Amino acid sequence: MKAKEKIWEIIFLLTAGFSILAVMLICVFLFANGIPAMHKIGVGDFLFGTKWKPGNELYGIFPMIVGSLYVTAGAIVTGVPVGLMTAIFLSRFCPKRLHKVLKPTIDLLAGIPSVVYGFFGLMVIVPFVRNVFGGNGSSILTASLLLGMMILPTIISVSEAALNAVPDSYYEGSRALGASHERSVFMAVLPAAKSGILAGIILGLGRAIGETMAVIMVAGNQARLPRSILRGVRTLTANIVIEMGYATDLHRAALIATGVVLFVFILLINLTFNLVKNKGKL
């Protein structure tokens, strides 16, 4: 029996080690190819340059950085209120019969391929934005609305789990003091679950900033500094996917360096998530 347990322990150790090795290999590849390109282009010119013209040896990704931040911020603004309120409803207000229908439907949203979301955005959200707000429809606003929809399953699932994890004594104590059901939920349960809810928002932020296919289909893909939410924009992920197929030499290395910048963004988001999670355990 002990020998079998030892074998399984070794198997689990190897699988965990493979995951760590995969992350390390990705880091080595990105930094080994991206850092020299940054050095050759110039770190300042690369990170803060406003011109992306590979034919003229201009590789400034600042417009893509700003575009990624704008689109992600817009997704958080549109997705977080809806996701949080939905999680509160599912956790504390939803009848059990309706919960059995809504919960699987929301979980299903997480399994829809990005290209399907992108096609929906192209056929529905782009014409809506064009007709209501003006412009050609492919814009920061369109990408923000679409990404706001895409991060809903993450925010709802994590936030609902955090709300359900709050001990019943918080709610019951508030009710015993004479507070209504709604006031007890928002004044007692919600603050107790804030760490878990914030973690869900951070995970949604990571999903939004790393999304590629759907953004390419609706954002306009214009490598310039955005001056309006109704103008087209290109994100870091879109920049890599659009041009990697034909890029060579320094152009290709600059795209890999763009991946390094994106990797650092995701790393910072994950570190923030871990800090929030660990703070919630204290």
mmCIF file of C-alpha atoms in Angstrom, residues 49-267:
data_model
loop_
_atom_site.group_PDB
_atom_site.id
_atom_site.type_symbol
_atom_site.label_atom_id
_atom_site.label_comp_id
_atom_site.label_asym_id
_atom_site.label_seq_id
_atom_site.Cartn_x
_atom_site.Cartn_y
_atom_site.Cartn_z
ATOM 1 C CA GLY A 49 6.985 55.563 -29.059
ATOM 2 C CA THR A 50 3.722 56.504 -30.764
ATOM 3 C CA LYS A 51 4.543 55.213 -34.254
ATOM 4 C CA TRP A 52 4.253 51.577 -35.261
ATOM 5 C CA LYS A 53 5.562 51.387 -38.815
ATOM 6 C CA PRO A 54 7.667 48.243 -39.318
ATOM 7 C CA GLY A 55 8.464 49.277 -42.913
ATOM 8 C CA ASN A 56 10.179 52.392 -41.550
ATOM 9 C CA GLU A 57 11.825 50.587 -38.618
ATOM 10 C CA LEU A 58 9.530 52.364 -36.144
ATOM 11 C CA TYR A 59 8.341 50.103 -33.338
ATOM 12 C CA GLY A 60 6.521 52.173 -30.748
ATOM 13 C CA ILE A 61 3.872 50.205 -28.842
ATOM 14 C CA PHE A 62 2.549 53.019 -26.645
ATOM 15 C CA PRO A 63 -0.702 53.283 -28.667
ATOM 16 C CA MET A 64 -1.263 49.542 -28.160
ATOM 17 C CA ILE A 65 -0.557 49.805 -24.429
ATOM 18 C CA VAL A 66 -3.033 52.668 -24.092
ATOM 19 C CA GLY A 67 -5.551 50.834 -26.268
ATOM 20 C CA SER A 68 -5.302 47.700 -24.113
ATOM 21 C CA LEU A 69 -5.765 49.731 -20.936
ATOM 22 C CA TYR A 70 -8.750 51.637 -22.366
ATOM 23 C CA VAL A 71 -10.509 48.514 -23.595
ATOM 24 C CA THR A 72 -9.845 46.650 -20.352
ATOM 25 C CA ALA A 73 -11.018 49.584 -18.228
ATOM 26 C CA GLY A 74 -14.164 49.822 -20.340
ATOM 27 C CA ALA A 75 -14.802 46.112 -19.879
ATOM 28 C CA ILE A 76 -14.468 46.465 -16.107
ATOM 29 C CA VAL A 77 -16.819 49.462 -16.060
ATOM 30 C CA THR A 78 -19.475 47.646 -18.092
ATOM 31 C CA GLY A 79 -18.997 44.125 -16.744
ATOM 32 C CA VAL A 80 -18.353 44.508 -13.008
ATOM 33 C CA PRO A 81 -21.664 46.146 -11.965
ATOM 34 C CA VAL A 82 -23.713 43.619 -13.940
ATOM 35 C CA GLY A 83 -21.625 40.684 -12.761
ATOM 36 C CA LEU A 84 -21.643 41.738 -9.108
ATOM 37 C CA MET A 85 -25.381 42.389 -9.011
ATOM 38 C CA THR A 86 -26.044 39.073 -10.742
ATOM 39 C CA ALA A 87 -23.881 37.263 -8.190
ATOM 40 C CA ILE A 88 -25.744 38.931 -5.312
ATOM 41 C CA PHE A 89 -29.066 37.959 -6.857
ATOM 42 C CA LEU A 90 -28.017 34.333 -7.377
ATOM 43 C CA SER A 91 -26.586 34.053 -3.880
ATOM 44 C CA ARG A 92 -29.199 35.819 -1.761
ATOM 45 C CA PHE A 93 -32.344 36.595 -3.736
ATOM 46 C CA CYS A 94 -32.824 33.989 -6.469
ATOM 47 C CA PRO A 95 -35.468 31.250 -5.982
ATOM 48 C CA LYS A 96 -34.000 27.740 -6.096
ATOM 49 C CA ARG A 97 -35.905 26.733 -9.220
ATOM 50 C CA LEU A 98 -34.741 29.792 -11.123
ATOM 51 C CA HIS A 99 -31.181 29.312 -9.807
ATOM 52 C CA LYS A 100 -31.090 25.835 -11.379
ATOM 53 C CA VAL A 101 -31.721 27.470 -14.750
ATOM 54 C CA LEU A 102 -29.656 30.650 -14.454
ATOM 55 C CA LYS A 103 -26.493 29.156 -12.989
ATOM 56 C CA PRO A 104 -25.854 26.601 -15.785
ATOM 57 C CA THR A 105 -26.706 29.261 -18.371
ATOM 58 C CA ILE A 106 -24.116 31.640 -16.935
ATOM 59 C CA ASP A 107 -21.539 28.852 -16.743
ATOM 60 C CA LEU A 108 -22.253 28.097 -20.395
ATOM 61 C CA LEU A 109 -21.126 31.616 -21.307
ATOM 62 C CA ALA A 110 -17.610 30.708 -20.193
ATOM 63 C CA GLY A 111 -17.468 27.875 -22.718
ATOM 64 C CA ILE A 112 -18.434 29.910 -25.772
ATOM 65 C CA PRO A 113 -15.400 30.327 -28.091
ATOM 66 C CA SER A 114 -13.962 33.815 -28.430
ATOM 67 C CA VAL A 115 -14.563 33.843 -32.172
ATOM 68 C CA VAL A 116 -18.293 33.306 -31.558
ATOM 69 C CA TYR A 117 -18.327 36.288 -29.212
ATOM 70 C CA GLY A 118 -16.452 38.235 -31.865
ATOM 71 C CA PHE A 119 -18.946 37.281 -34.557
ATOM 72 C CA PHE A 120 -21.824 38.325 -32.293
ATOM 73 C CA GLY A 121 -20.099 41.638 -31.631
ATOM 74 C CA LEU A 122 -19.473 42.179 -35.343
ATOM 75 C CA MET A 123 -23.068 41.446 -36.334
ATOM 76 C CA VAL A 124 -24.933 42.985 -33.382
ATOM 77 C CA ILE A 125 -22.868 45.348 -31.223
ATOM 78 C CA VAL A 126 -20.968 47.082 -34.043
ATOM 79 C CA PRO A 127 -24.188 48.127 -35.906
ATOM 80 C CA PHE A 128 -25.787 49.110 -32.582
ATOM 81 C CA VAL A 129 -22.898 51.419 -31.640
ATOM 82 C CA ARG A 130 -22.733 52.829 -35.194
ATOM 83 C CA ASN A 131 -26.448 53.647 -35.262
ATOM 84 C CA VAL A 132 -26.756 54.971 -31.720
ATOM 85 C CA PHE A 133 -23.434 56.708 -31.029
ATOM 86 C CA GLY A 134 -21.999 57.325 -34.488
ATOM 87 C CA GLY A 135 -18.692 56.444 -36.074
ATOM 88 C CA ASN A 136 -18.116 53.229 -37.985
ATOM 89 C CA GLY A 137 -18.974 51.016 -35.006
ATOM 90 C CA SER A 138 -15.556 49.373 -34.640
ATOM 91 C CA SER A 139 -14.275 51.210 -31.602
ATOM 92 C CA ILE A 140 -13.147 51.165 -27.998
ATOM 93 C CA LEU A 141 -16.760 51.310 -26.860
ATOM 94 C CA THR A 142 -17.702 48.258 -28.916
ATOM 95 C CA ALA A 143 -14.737 46.235 -27.667
ATOM 96 C CA SER A 144 -15.468 47.295 -24.080
ATOM 97 C CA LEU A 145 -19.102 46.183 -24.299
ATOM 98 C CA LEU A 146 -18.123 42.846 -25.805
ATOM 99 C CA LEU A 147 -15.352 42.188 -23.278
ATOM 100 C CA GLY A 148 -17.721 43.224 -20.504
ATOM 101 C CA MET A 149 -19.972 40.364 -21.619
ATOM 102 C CA MET A 150 -17.067 37.929 -21.848
ATOM 103 C CA ILE A 151 -15.814 38.508 -18.300
ATOM 104 C CA LEU A 152 -19.263 38.092 -16.735
ATOM 105 C CA PRO A 153 -18.978 34.314 -16.065
ATOM 106 C CA THR A 154 -15.695 34.768 -14.196
ATOM 107 C CA ILE A 155 -16.918 37.647 -12.052
ATOM 108 C CA ILE A 156 -20.289 36.043 -11.329
ATOM 109 C CA SER A 157 -18.918 32.611 -10.419
ATOM 110 C CA VAL A 158 -16.128 33.853 -8.137
ATOM 111 C CA SER A 159 -18.288 36.530 -6.507
ATOM 112 C CA GLU A 160 -21.170 34.132 -5.865
ATOM 113 C CA ALA A 161 -18.787 31.619 -4.307
ATOM 114 C CA ALA A 162 -17.377 34.366 -2.071
ATOM 115 C CA LEU A 163 -20.868 35.444 -0.995
ATOM 116 C CA ASN A 164 -21.917 31.856 -0.266
ATOM 117 C CA ALA A 165 -18.780 31.356 1.838
ATOM 118 C CA VAL A 166 -19.780 34.102 4.283
ATOM 119 C CA PRO A 167 -20.955 32.496 7.568
ATOM 120 C CA ASP A 168 -24.700 32.669 8.130
ATOM 121 C CA SER A 169 -24.071 34.351 11.479
ATOM 122 C CA TYR A 170 -23.263 37.626 9.690
ATOM 123 C CA TYR A 171 -26.675 37.691 8.028
ATOM 124 C CA GLU A 172 -28.568 36.358 11.027
ATOM 125 C CA GLY A 173 -26.926 38.837 13.377
ATOM 126 C CA SER A 174 -27.921 41.729 11.137
ATOM 127 C CA ARG A 175 -31.481 40.454 10.927
ATOM 128 C CA ALA A 176 -31.603 40.053 14.709
ATOM 129 C CA LEU A 177 -30.724 43.724 15.053
ATOM 130 C CA GLY A 178 -33.786 44.636 12.987
ATOM 131 C CA ALA A 179 -32.231 45.169 9.546
ATOM 132 C CA SER A 180 -34.209 44.182 6.457
ATOM 133 C CA HIS A 181 -33.146 41.354 4.173
ATOM 134 C CA GLU A 182 -31.735 43.738 1.580
ATOM 135 C CA ARG A 183 -29.873 45.828 4.160
ATOM 136 C CA SER A 184 -28.437 42.713 5.777
ATOM 137 C CA VAL A 185 -27.123 41.485 2.444
ATOM 138 C CA PHE A 186 -25.530 44.786 1.434
ATOM 139 C CA MET A 187 -24.316 45.913 4.866
ATOM 140 C CA ALA A 188 -23.274 42.611 6.471
ATOM 141 C CA VAL A 189 -22.718 39.895 3.865
ATOM 142 C CA LEU A 190 -21.264 41.958 1.023
ATOM 143 C CA PRO A 191 -18.446 43.613 3.046
ATOM 144 C CA ALA A 192 -17.460 40.221 4.474
ATOM 145 C CA ALA A 193 -17.050 38.837 0.947
ATOM 146 C CA LYS A 194 -15.147 41.816 -0.475
ATOM 147 C CA SER A 195 -11.800 39.967 -0.776
ATOM 148 C CA GLY A 196 -13.335 37.173 -2.835
ATOM 149 C CA ILE A 197 -15.304 39.616 -4.960
ATOM 150 C CA LEU A 198 -12.182 41.682 -5.629
ATOM 151 C CA ALA A 199 -10.365 38.499 -6.615
ATOM 152 C CA GLY A 200 -13.108 37.758 -9.156
ATOM 153 C CA ILE A 201 -12.776 41.259 -10.593
ATOM 154 C CA ILE A 202 -9.003 40.835 -10.894
ATOM 155 C CA LEU A 203 -9.443 37.509 -12.703
ATOM 156 C CA GLY A 204 -11.915 39.177 -15.040
ATOM 157 C CA LEU A 205 -9.353 41.915 -15.633
ATOM 158 C CA GLY A 206 -6.819 39.279 -16.666
ATOM 159 C CA ARG A 207 -9.317 37.717 -19.070
ATOM 160 C CA ALA A 208 -10.082 41.091 -20.618
ATOM 161 C CA ILE A 209 -6.498 42.235 -21.137
ATOM 162 C CA GLY A 210 -5.492 38.893 -22.654
ATOM 163 C CA GLU A 211 -8.407 38.508 -25.072
ATOM 164 C CA THR A 212 -7.449 38.520 -28.741
ATOM 165 C CA MET A 213 -9.809 37.131 -31.360
ATOM 166 C CA ALA A 214 -12.993 38.910 -30.281
ATOM 167 C CA VAL A 215 -11.136 42.237 -29.944
ATOM 168 C CA ILE A 216 -9.614 41.916 -33.409
ATOM 169 C CA MET A 217 -13.091 41.531 -34.908
ATOM 170 C CA VAL A 218 -14.667 44.622 -33.318
ATOM 171 C CA ALA A 219 -11.966 47.103 -32.200
ATOM 172 C CA GLY A 220 -10.933 48.514 -35.593
ATOM 173 C CA ASN A 221 -7.234 47.562 -35.239
ATOM 174 C CA GLN A 222 -5.805 51.037 -35.818
ATOM 175 C CA ALA A 223 -2.290 51.452 -34.401
ATOM 176 C CA ARG A 224 -2.686 55.012 -33.179
ATOM 177 C CA LEU A 225 -3.389 56.796 -29.929
ATOM 178 C CA PRO A 226 -7.156 56.764 -29.325
ATOM 179 C CA ARG A 227 -8.765 60.190 -29.000
ATOM 180 C CA SER A 228 -12.331 59.018 -28.487
ATOM 181 C CA ILE A 229 -14.123 55.886 -27.340
ATOM 182 C CA LEU A 230 -15.796 55.875 -30.761
ATOM 183 C CA ARG A 231 -12.472 55.543 -32.581
ATOM 184 C CA GLY A 232 -10.738 52.333 -33.543
ATOM 185 C CA VAL A 233 -7.879 50.976 -31.462
ATOM 186 C CA ARG A 234 -5.338 48.145 -31.527
ATOM 187 C CA THR A 235 -4.465 46.169 -28.413
ATOM 188 C CA LEU A 236 -1.202 44.410 -27.576
ATOM 189 C CA THR A 237 -2.653 40.973 -28.254
ATOM 190 C CA ALA A 238 -4.195 42.061 -31.549
ATOM 191 C CA ASN A 239 -0.901 43.594 -32.653
ATOM 192 C CA ILE A 240 0.908 40.286 -32.172
ATOM 193 C CA VAL A 241 -1.699 38.122 -33.896
ATOM 194 C CA ILE A 242 -2.249 40.411 -36.877
ATOM 195 C CA GLU A 243 1.417 40.767 -37.859
ATOM 196 C CA MET A 244 3.209 37.661 -36.588
ATOM 197 C CA GLY A 245 2.269 35.631 -39.669
ATOM 198 C CA TYR A 246 4.468 37.677 -41.992
ATOM 199 C CA ALA A 247 6.945 39.353 -39.620
ATOM 200 C CA THR A 248 10.677 38.686 -39.970
ATOM 201 C CA ASP A 249 13.927 39.749 -38.301
ATOM 202 C CA LEU A 250 13.554 42.835 -36.073
ATOM 203 C CA HIS A 251 9.836 43.100 -36.796
ATOM 204 C CA ARG A 252 9.291 39.596 -35.455
ATOM 205 C CA ALA A 253 11.515 40.273 -32.455
ATOM 206 C CA ALA A 254 9.541 43.460 -31.718
ATOM 207 C CA LEU A 255 6.315 41.436 -31.672
ATOM 208 C CA ILE A 256 7.878 38.986 -29.229
ATOM 209 C CA ALA A 257 8.949 41.966 -27.114
ATOM 210 C CA THR A 258 5.308 43.071 -27.211
ATOM 211 C CA GLY A 259 4.496 39.666 -25.756
ATOM 212 C CA VAL A 260 6.983 40.377 -22.961
ATOM 213 C CA VAL A 261 5.119 43.578 -22.070
ATOM 214 C CA LEU A 262 1.809 41.709 -22.118
ATOM 215 C CA PHE A 263 3.322 38.944 -19.990
ATOM 216 C CA VAL A 264 4.426 41.506 -17.406
ATOM 217 C CA PHE A 265 0.894 42.942 -17.309
ATOM 218 C CA ILE A 266 -0.591 39.489 -16.715
ATOM 219 C CA LEU A 267 2.066 38.735 -14.100
#
